Amino acid sequence: MKSYTEWQALSKSQTFHGQAYINGEFQAAQNGETFACINPATEQLLTNVASCDQADVDIAVANAKTVFKSGVWSQMHPKKRKNILLKLASLIDQHKDELALLDTLDMGKSISEMVNIDMPDVIDCFQWTAESIDKVYGEIAPTGTDTLALISHEPVGVVACITPWNYPMLMASWKLAPALAAGNSVILKPSEKSPLSVLRLAELTKEAGIPDGVFNVLPGFGHTAGKALAMHNDVNVLAFTGSTRVAALLMEYAGKSNMKRVWLEAGGKSPMLIFDDCDVKKAAASAAASIFSNQGEVCIACSRLYVQDTIKAEFMTALVEAAGKYQAGDPLDPNTKMGPMVDAVQMNTVKRFIESAQAEGGELVFGGVKDYQEGQGYFSQATIIDKANNEMEFVREEIFGPVLAVSEFTTEEEALALANDSKYGLGAALWTDNLSRAHRVSRQLESGMVWVNTWGEGDTTVPFGGVKASGNGRDKSLHALEKYTELKNVMIRIG
């Protein structure tokens, strides 16, 4: 890991790509418009980026469809596609510090998280998915002896991926790796709040040998470029990570256009249950990490904490102590655990929810929002609010910031009822030393993912995604390939 001084020096020499990447070339938006990319830690301009809209989408989709039909990538031998993607993974590894720095400057994520968590996971995702693609077999159905029924997996065509600002490189890799490995042409629309790292990635895809037109990047806004992709009749699949509100709009757009498949990883309001037979200090440290890591800008953040009443006082003491380790600071400092919020809008959203929580009867026991001073970054503090209940707005709605709601429960049944009382179902965690309880409770939690005596742990080999208003489909694992392939049945009469 580089030192704080080294990261500061590197940031001053960093260059940025600000143009769209279409058919293997960087180019300005057709309308000539741009938007500003701001460093949220300093409020200084990083660069201006092309603001794509319908015209750019039409060009990119037409090229992507043409190259898909040509077969140069879609019909390439799987082993050759694998080798190209492995080369891309190697190039990402060679440039990992640069890519890490781009995300830190662009959206405020701590450089230590980027170097130690995000970039290793990005590289692993491309490597593992590349290695898997020539090991996915077709099937022969058990029909009669006079027929042969073949079941195969085929690429779907043009895939549009819309990715969020909180994990720019990581969330992109979870979609790009399987979509490309399966043989599709891909158009990526990154969030307008953090487009810089994937624009650099575009250069690396060309260097790796991915044919022109197979991978495209269209920076722009959701209501322009995003909507145009969702409504386009030649886009076959739309994969999205973001808010539940936007996810619902994308399903509507798909229905109004060509009924394209829409895969959604939407919002979350994950619960964490603390039972009285757990290791209190370890559980408190995990609870703090689950809400304060990445400034709380995490879809699986356990923002609802339910503690068994018999250990509530002891646990709160340990929790406040653990929270004290999360002080907002310069994300270029490797010792910083919390950077700034991504922009002023998000910072003010966090402030509004803290104020509403107190107005509804919540008790501020740690943190709060310090007075904002222009030119000093969009920082919020780690915040804990006790005496919360499930009727409060800040308990029910996703904040996407470092705000923890704490409630208590008496029985296991009560804990489950509180945890499942949410429109969301992305992640959930529980802490207990009782093995039977761990199995019993995890089975009853209405969530796509459950962590027992931990939080946020995962692996490329396991699926990531939720239920209810948190979406559908899964990223990571072999199940991700299901989103980007069609099943075809060929029935042959041989009698």
Coordinates of C-alpha atoms in Angstrom, one line a residue:
M1 CA 0.0 0.0 0.0
K2 CA 1.3 3.4 -0.9
S3 CA 1.7 6.1 1.7
Y4 CA -0.6 9.1 2.1
T5 CA 2.1 11.3 0.5
E6 CA 2.4 9.0 -2.5
W7 CA -1.3 8.9 -3.1
Q8 CA -1.5 12.7 -3.0
A9 CA 1.4 13.0 -5.4
L10 CA -0.2 10.4 -7.8
S11 CA -3.6 12.2 -7.6
K12 CA -2.0 15.4 -8.9
S13 CA -0.6 13.7 -12.0
Q14 CA -3.7 11.7 -12.7
T15 CA -5.3 12.2 -16.1
F16 CA -9.0 11.6 -17.0
H17 CA -10.9 10.3 -19.9
G18 CA -14.0 12.5 -20.5
Q19 CA -15.4 11.2 -23.8
A20 CA -17.8 8.4 -24.6
Y21 CA -16.4 5.1 -25.9
I22 CA -18.3 3.8 -28.9
N23 CA -17.2 1.2 -31.4
G24 CA -13.6 1.2 -30.2
E25 CA -13.1 5.0 -30.3
F26 CA -13.4 7.8 -27.8
Q27 CA -15.7 10.6 -29.0
A28 CA -17.7 13.5 -27.8
A29 CA -21.5 13.3 -27.3
Q30 CA -23.4 14.0 -30.4
N31 CA -25.0 17.0 -28.8
G32 CA -21.7 18.4 -27.7
E33 CA -22.8 18.6 -24.0
T34 CA -20.8 17.7 -21.0
F35 CA -21.3 17.5 -17.2
A36 CA -18.8 18.2 -14.4
C37 CA -17.1 15.4 -12.4
I38 CA -16.4 16.9 -9.0
N39 CA -14.1 15.5 -6.3
P40 CA -16.4 15.2 -3.3
A41 CA -13.5 15.5 -0.8
T42 CA -12.4 18.9 -2.1
E43 CA -15.3 20.1 -4.3
Q44 CA -12.8 20.7 -7.1
L45 CA -13.4 19.9 -10.7
L46 CA -11.8 16.8 -12.0
T47 CA -12.9 17.0 -15.6
N48 CA -15.9 17.4 -17.8
V49 CA -17.5 14.3 -19.2
A50 CA -19.6 13.7 -22.4
S51 CA -23.3 13.8 -21.6
C52 CA -24.8 11.2 -23.9
D53 CA -28.4 11.0 -24.9
Q54 CA -30.7 9.3 -27.5
A55 CA -28.5 10.0 -30.5
D56 CA -25.4 8.4 -28.9
V57 CA -27.5 5.4 -27.7
D58 CA -28.8 4.8 -31.2
I59 CA -25.3 4.8 -32.7
A60 CA -23.8 2.6 -30.0
V61 CA -26.7 0.1 -30.1
A62 CA -26.6 -0.1 -33.9
N63 CA -22.8 -0.8 -33.8
A64 CA -23.2 -3.3 -31.0
K65 CA -26.0 -5.2 -32.9
T66 CA -23.9 -5.3 -36.1
V67 CA -20.8 -6.7 -34.4
F68 CA -23.0 -9.2 -32.5
K69 CA -24.5 -10.4 -35.8
S70 CA -21.1 -10.6 -37.4
G71 CA -20.1 -13.3 -34.9
V72 CA -16.6 -11.9 -34.4
W73 CA -17.2 -12.1 -30.6
S74 CA -20.5 -13.9 -30.2
Q75 CA -19.4 -16.9 -32.2
M76 CA -15.8 -16.9 -31.1
H77 CA -14.5 -20.1 -29.6
P78 CA -15.2 -19.9 -25.8
K79 CA -11.6 -20.7 -25.0
K80 CA -10.4 -17.7 -27.1
R81 CA -13.0 -15.4 -25.4
K82 CA -11.7 -16.8 -22.1
N83 CA -8.1 -16.0 -22.9
I84 CA -8.9 -12.4 -24.0
L85 CA -10.8 -11.8 -20.7
L86 CA -7.9 -13.3 -18.8
K87 CA -5.7 -10.8 -20.5
L88 CA -8.1 -8.0 -19.5
A89 CA -7.9 -9.2 -15.9
S90 CA -4.1 -9.1 -16.1
L91 CA -4.2 -5.5 -17.5
I92 CA -6.6 -4.5 -14.7
D93 CA -4.1 -6.0 -12.2
Q94 CA -1.3 -4.0 -13.8
H95 CA -3.3 -0.7 -13.5
K96 CA -5.1 -1.5 -10.3
D97 CA -3.6 1.5 -8.4
E98 CA -4.6 3.9 -11.1
L99 CA -8.2 2.5 -11.2
A100 CA -8.4 2.5 -7.5
L101 CA -7.4 6.2 -7.4
L102 CA -9.9 7.1 -10.0
D103 CA -12.8 5.8 -7.9
T104 CA -11.5 7.5 -4.8
L105 CA -11.2 10.9 -6.5
D106 CA -14.5 10.5 -8.3
M107 CA -16.8 9.4 -5.5
G108 CA -14.9 9.6 -2.2
K109 CA -14.4 5.9 -1.4
S110 CA -11.4 5.4 0.9
I111 CA -8.2 4.4 -1.0
S112 CA -7.6 1.6 1.5
E113 CA -11.0 0.0 0.6
M114 CA -10.3 0.4 -3.1
V115 CA -6.9 -1.2 -2.9
N116 CA -7.7 -4.0 -0.4
I117 CA -11.3 -4.9 -1.3
D118 CA -12.7 -3.5 -4.5
M119 CA -9.8 -4.0 -6.9
P120 CA -8.9 -7.6 -5.8
D121 CA -12.6 -8.5 -6.2
V122 CA -12.7 -6.9 -9.7
I123 CA -9.7 -8.9 -10.8
D124 CA -11.1 -12.1 -9.3
C125 CA -14.5 -11.5 -11.0
F126 CA -13.0 -11.3 -14.5
Q127 CA -10.6 -14.2 -13.9
W128 CA -13.1 -16.5 -12.4
T129 CA -15.9 -15.7 -14.9
A130 CA -13.4 -16.0 -17.8
E131 CA -12.3 -19.4 -16.6
S132 CA -15.9 -20.6 -16.2
I133 CA -17.2 -19.9 -19.7
D134 CA -15.7 -22.9 -21.4
K135 CA -16.9 -25.2 -18.7
V136 CA -20.7 -24.5 -19.0
Y137 CA -22.1 -27.5 -20.7
G138 CA -25.4 -28.0 -22.6
E139 CA -27.8 -30.8 -21.8
I140 CA -29.6 -33.7 -23.5
A141 CA -33.2 -34.1 -22.4
P142 CA -34.4 -37.6 -21.4
T143 CA -36.8 -38.0 -24.4
G144 CA -37.7 -41.2 -26.2
T145 CA -35.3 -43.2 -28.4
D146 CA -36.7 -41.7 -31.6
T147 CA -35.8 -38.1 -30.8
L148 CA -32.7 -36.2 -29.6
A149 CA -33.4 -33.1 -27.6
L150 CA -30.5 -30.7 -27.3
I151 CA -30.5 -27.8 -24.8
S152 CA -27.9 -25.1 -25.3
H153 CA -26.9 -21.7 -24.0
E154 CA -26.7 -18.9 -26.5
P155 CA -25.7 -15.2 -26.0
V156 CA -28.8 -12.9 -25.9
G157 CA -27.4 -10.1 -28.2
V158 CA -27.1 -6.5 -27.0
V159 CA -26.9 -6.0 -23.2
A160 CA -27.2 -2.6 -21.6
C161 CA -25.7 -2.3 -18.1
I162 CA -26.6 0.6 -15.8
T163 CA -24.3 0.8 -12.8
P164 CA -24.3 2.8 -9.6
W165 CA -21.9 5.3 -8.2
N166 CA -21.0 3.7 -4.9
Y167 CA -18.8 0.8 -6.2
P168 CA -18.1 2.0 -9.8
M169 CA -15.5 -0.6 -10.9
L170 CA -16.8 -3.5 -8.8
M171 CA -20.5 -3.2 -9.8
A172 CA -19.4 -2.8 -13.4
S173 CA -17.3 -6.0 -13.3
W174 CA -20.1 -8.1 -11.8
K175 CA -22.1 -7.3 -15.0
L176 CA -19.5 -6.9 -17.6
A177 CA -17.6 -10.1 -16.9
P178 CA -20.5 -12.6 -17.4
A179 CA -22.2 -10.6 -20.2
L180 CA -18.9 -10.5 -22.2
A181 CA -17.9 -14.0 -21.4
A182 CA -21.3 -15.3 -22.7
G183 CA -20.6 -13.6 -26.1
N184 CA -22.8 -10.5 -25.9
S185 CA -22.2 -7.0 -27.1
V186 CA -22.3 -4.6 -24.1
I187 CA -23.2 -1.0 -23.6
L188 CA -22.3 0.3 -20.1
K189 CA -23.9 3.5 -18.7
P190 CA -22.1 4.3 -15.5
S191 CA -23.5 6.7 -13.0
E192 CA -22.9 10.4 -13.9
K193 CA -21.5 10.7 -10.4
S194 CA -18.6 8.3 -11.0
P195 CA -17.9 7.5 -14.7
L196 CA -14.1 7.9 -14.8
S197 CA -12.8 4.4 -13.9
V198 CA -14.9 2.5 -16.5
L199 CA -13.8 5.0 -19.2
R200 CA -10.2 4.0 -18.4
L201 CA -11.3 0.4 -18.4
A202 CA -12.6 0.9 -22.0
E203 CA -9.0 1.5 -23.1
L204 CA -7.9 -1.7 -21.4
T205 CA -10.6 -3.8 -23.1
K206 CA -9.2 -2.7 -26.5
E207 CA -5.7 -3.5 -25.4
A208 CA -6.8 -6.9 -24.3
G209 CA -8.2 -7.7 -27.8
I210 CA -12.0 -7.3 -27.3
P211 CA -13.2 -6.3 -30.8
D212 CA -14.5 -2.8 -31.5
G213 CA -18.2 -2.4 -30.8
V214 CA -18.4 -5.3 -28.4
F215 CA -17.8 -3.0 -25.4
N216 CA -19.1 0.6 -25.2
V217 CA -19.3 3.2 -22.5
L218 CA -22.0 5.9 -22.6
P219 CA -21.7 8.4 -19.7
G220 CA -24.8 10.4 -19.1
F221 CA -27.9 10.9 -17.0
G222 CA -30.6 8.3 -16.1
H223 CA -33.4 10.3 -17.7
T224 CA -31.5 10.7 -21.0
A225 CA -29.0 7.9 -21.8
G226 CA -30.5 5.5 -19.2
K227 CA -34.0 5.9 -20.4
A228 CA -33.0 5.7 -24.1
L229 CA -31.2 2.3 -23.4
A230 CA -34.2 1.0 -21.5
M231 CA -36.6 2.0 -24.3
H232 CA -34.5 0.8 -27.2
N233 CA -36.0 -2.0 -29.2
D234 CA -32.6 -3.4 -30.1
V235 CA -31.4 -3.8 -26.6
N236 CA -32.2 -7.4 -25.6
V237 CA -31.3 -7.3 -21.9
L238 CA -31.0 -4.6 -19.3
A239 CA -29.0 -5.1 -16.1
F240 CA -29.3 -2.5 -13.4
T241 CA -28.0 -1.7 -9.9
G242 CA -29.5 1.3 -8.1
S243 CA -32.5 2.5 -6.3
T244 CA -35.9 0.7 -6.2
R245 CA -37.6 3.8 -7.6
V246 CA -35.5 3.7 -10.8
A247 CA -35.7 -0.1 -11.0
A248 CA -39.5 0.2 -11.2
L249 CA -39.2 2.8 -14.0
L250 CA -36.9 0.5 -16.0
M251 CA -39.4 -2.3 -15.8
E252 CA -42.1 0.1 -17.1
Y253 CA -39.8 1.2 -20.0
A254 CA -39.1 -2.4 -20.9
G255 CA -42.8 -3.1 -21.1
K256 CA -43.4 -0.1 -23.3
S257 CA -40.7 -1.1 -25.7
N258 CA -39.7 -4.7 -26.7
M259 CA -40.3 -6.5 -23.4
K260 CA -36.6 -6.9 -22.9
R261 CA -35.5 -8.9 -19.9
V262 CA -34.7 -6.6 -17.0
W263 CA -32.4 -7.8 -14.2
L264 CA -32.5 -5.6 -11.1
E265 CA -30.4 -5.2 -8.0
A266 CA -32.3 -2.5 -6.2
G267 CA -32.5 -0.9 -2.8
G268 CA -31.9 -2.4 0.6
K269 CA -32.6 -1.7 4.3
S270 CA -30.9 -4.7 5.8
P271 CA -31.4 -5.8 9.4
M272 CA -28.9 -7.2 11.8
L273 CA -30.1 -9.2 14.8
I274 CA -28.0 -9.4 17.9
F275 CA -28.9 -12.2 20.2
D276 CA -27.7 -12.4 23.9
D277 CA -25.6 -15.5 23.3
C278 CA -23.1 -13.8 21.0
D279 CA -19.7 -12.3 21.4
V280 CA -20.7 -8.7 22.1
K281 CA -17.5 -7.0 21.1
K282 CA -17.2 -8.8 17.8
A283 CA -20.9 -8.2 17.0
A284 CA -20.6 -4.5 17.8
A285 CA -17.5 -4.1 15.6
S286 CA -19.4 -5.9 12.8
A287 CA -22.5 -3.7 13.3
A288 CA -20.3 -0.6 13.0
A289 CA -18.6 -1.9 9.9
S290 CA -21.9 -2.8 8.3
I291 CA -23.2 0.7 8.3
F292 CA -20.1 3.0 8.4
S293 CA -18.0 1.3 5.7
N294 CA -17.9 3.3 2.5
Q295 CA -19.8 6.1 4.4
G296 CA -22.9 3.9 4.5
E297 CA -23.2 4.2 0.7
V298 CA -23.7 0.4 0.5
C299 CA -26.8 -1.4 -0.7
I300 CA -26.3 -4.2 1.8
A301 CA -25.6 -1.9 4.8
C302 CA -27.2 -3.2 8.0
S303 CA -28.9 0.1 8.8
R304 CA -31.5 -1.5 11.0
L305 CA -30.0 -3.0 14.2
Y306 CA -32.2 -5.1 16.6
V307 CA -30.6 -6.0 19.9
Q308 CA -31.9 -8.4 22.5
D309 CA -33.0 -6.4 25.6
T310 CA -31.0 -8.5 28.0
I311 CA -27.7 -7.2 26.6
K312 CA -28.8 -3.9 25.2
A313 CA -26.8 -1.7 27.6
E314 CA -23.6 -3.7 27.3
F315 CA -23.9 -3.8 23.5
M316 CA -24.5 -0.1 23.1
T317 CA -21.3 0.7 25.1
A318 CA -19.3 -1.6 22.7
L319 CA -21.1 -0.2 19.6
V320 CA -20.3 3.5 20.5
E321 CA -16.7 2.5 21.0
A322 CA -16.6 0.7 17.7
A323 CA -18.2 3.7 15.9
G324 CA -15.5 6.0 17.2
K325 CA -13.1 4.4 14.9
Y326 CA -15.0 5.7 11.9
Q327 CA -14.0 9.3 11.5
A328 CA -14.6 11.1 8.2
G329 CA -11.4 12.2 6.5
D330 CA -9.4 12.5 3.3
P331 CA -10.0 9.3 1.4
L332 CA -6.4 9.4 0.0
D333 CA -5.1 8.7 3.5
P334 CA -4.8 4.9 3.9
N335 CA -5.8 5.3 7.6
T336 CA -9.2 6.9 6.7
K337 CA -12.2 4.6 7.1
M338 CA -14.9 7.1 5.9
G339 CA -14.6 9.5 3.0
P340 CA -17.1 12.1 1.9
M341 CA -20.6 11.5 0.6
V342 CA -20.6 11.4 -3.1
D343 CA -22.1 14.9 -3.5
A344 CA -24.0 17.7 -1.8
V345 CA -27.4 16.1 -2.6
Q346 CA -26.5 12.9 -0.8
M347 CA -25.0 14.8 2.1
N348 CA -28.2 16.8 2.6
T349 CA -30.3 13.7 2.3
V350 CA -28.4 12.2 5.2
K351 CA -28.9 15.4 7.2
R352 CA -32.6 15.4 6.5
F353 CA -33.1 11.8 7.7
I354 CA -31.2 12.4 10.9
E355 CA -33.4 15.4 11.6
S356 CA -36.6 13.5 10.9
A357 CA -35.4 10.6 13.1
Q358 CA -35.0 13.0 16.0
A359 CA -38.3 14.7 15.3
E360 CA -40.1 11.3 15.4
G361 CA -38.6 10.4 18.8
G362 CA -35.3 8.9 18.0
E363 CA -32.4 9.5 20.5
L364 CA -29.1 10.6 19.0
V365 CA -26.4 8.7 20.9
F366 CA -23.5 9.2 18.6
G367 CA -22.5 11.5 15.8
G368 CA -24.9 13.7 13.9
V369 CA -24.2 16.1 11.0
K370 CA -21.6 18.8 11.6
D371 CA -22.2 22.2 9.9
Y372 CA -21.3 22.1 6.3
Q373 CA -18.6 24.5 5.2
E374 CA -18.3 25.2 1.5
G375 CA -15.1 24.1 -0.1
Q376 CA -14.3 21.5 2.6
G377 CA -16.0 18.5 1.1
Y378 CA -19.3 16.7 1.4
F379 CA -18.7 15.0 4.7
S380 CA -21.1 13.4 7.1
Q381 CA -20.4 11.8 10.5
A382 CA -21.0 8.2 11.7
T383 CA -24.4 8.5 13.4
I384 CA -26.3 6.1 15.8
I385 CA -29.9 6.8 16.7
D386 CA -31.5 4.7 19.5
K387 CA -35.1 4.2 20.4
A388 CA -36.1 3.7 16.8
N389 CA -39.1 1.8 15.7
N390 CA -40.3 0.4 12.4
E391 CA -42.9 3.2 11.9
M392 CA -40.2 5.9 11.6
E393 CA -39.3 7.1 8.1
F394 CA -35.6 6.7 8.6
V395 CA -36.1 3.1 9.6
R396 CA -38.3 2.3 6.6
E397 CA -36.5 4.2 3.8
E398 CA -33.1 3.6 2.4
I399 CA -30.8 6.5 3.4
F400 CA -27.6 5.4 1.7
G401 CA -25.5 7.1 4.4
P402 CA -23.8 6.4 7.8
V403 CA -27.0 6.4 9.9
L404 CA -27.8 3.4 12.1
A405 CA -31.3 2.9 13.6
V406 CA -31.2 0.8 16.9
S407 CA -34.2 -1.0 18.4
E408 CA -34.5 -3.8 20.9
F409 CA -36.4 -7.1 21.0
T410 CA -37.2 -9.8 23.6
T411 CA -37.9 -13.0 21.8
E412 CA -36.6 -14.7 18.6
E413 CA -40.1 -14.5 17.1
E414 CA -40.2 -10.7 17.7
A415 CA -36.8 -10.3 16.2
L416 CA -37.9 -12.1 13.0
A417 CA -41.1 -10.1 12.8
L418 CA -39.1 -6.8 13.1
A419 CA -36.5 -7.9 10.6
N420 CA -39.0 -9.0 8.0
D421 CA -41.2 -5.9 8.4
S422 CA -39.7 -4.2 5.3
K423 CA -40.4 -3.8 1.6
Y424 CA -36.7 -4.7 1.0
G425 CA -35.0 -8.1 1.1
L426 CA -31.4 -7.7 0.0
G427 CA -29.3 -8.7 2.9
A428 CA -29.6 -9.6 6.6
A429 CA -27.3 -10.6 9.4
L430 CA -27.5 -12.3 12.8
W431 CA -25.1 -12.9 15.7
T432 CA -25.6 -15.9 17.8
D433 CA -23.4 -18.8 19.2
N434 CA -26.4 -21.1 19.0
L435 CA -26.1 -23.3 15.9
S436 CA -29.7 -24.3 15.9
R437 CA -30.9 -20.7 16.2
A438 CA -28.5 -19.7 13.4
H439 CA -30.1 -22.2 11.0
R440 CA -33.6 -21.6 12.2
V441 CA -33.5 -17.8 11.9
S442 CA -31.5 -17.6 8.7
R443 CA -34.1 -19.8 7.0
Q444 CA -36.9 -17.5 8.1
L445 CA -35.3 -14.2 7.1
E446 CA -36.9 -12.8 3.9
S447 CA -33.6 -11.9 2.2
G448 CA -31.5 -13.0 -0.7
M449 CA -28.4 -13.1 1.4
V450 CA -27.9 -13.9 5.1
W451 CA -24.7 -13.5 7.1
V452 CA -24.2 -15.4 10.4
N453 CA -21.6 -14.0 12.8
T454 CA -20.2 -11.8 10.1
W455 CA -21.4 -9.2 7.6
G456 CA -20.7 -8.5 3.9
E457 CA -18.5 -11.5 3.3
G458 CA -18.9 -13.0 -0.2
D459 CA -17.0 -14.7 -3.0
T460 CA -17.2 -14.7 -6.7
T461 CA -18.5 -18.3 -6.5
V462 CA -21.7 -17.3 -4.6
P463 CA -24.7 -15.3 -6.0
F464 CA -25.5 -11.7 -4.9
G465 CA -29.0 -10.3 -5.1
G466 CA -32.3 -9.9 -3.2
V467 CA -36.0 -10.5 -3.0
K468 CA -39.1 -8.3 -2.7
A469 CA -38.4 -4.6 -3.6
S470 CA -34.7 -5.3 -3.7
G471 CA -34.9 -6.8 -7.1
N472 CA -34.4 -10.1 -9.0
G473 CA -31.7 -12.1 -10.7
R474 CA -28.2 -12.6 -9.3
D475 CA -24.8 -11.2 -9.9
K476 CA -21.7 -13.3 -9.4
S477 CA -21.4 -17.2 -9.5
L478 CA -22.5 -19.3 -12.5
H479 CA -26.0 -18.0 -11.9
A480 CA -25.0 -14.6 -13.3
L481 CA -24.6 -16.3 -16.7
E482 CA -28.3 -17.1 -16.7
K483 CA -29.0 -13.4 -17.1
Y484 CA -27.0 -13.1 -20.3
T485 CA -27.8 -16.3 -22.1
E486 CA -30.8 -17.8 -23.8
L487 CA -31.8 -21.4 -23.4
K488 CA -32.5 -23.1 -26.8
N489 CA -34.1 -26.5 -27.3
V490 CA -33.3 -28.3 -30.6
M491 CA -35.5 -31.4 -31.1
I492 CA -34.2 -33.9 -33.7
R493 CA -36.2 -36.8 -34.9
I494 CA -33.9 -39.8 -35.4
G495 CA -36.4 -42.7 -35.6

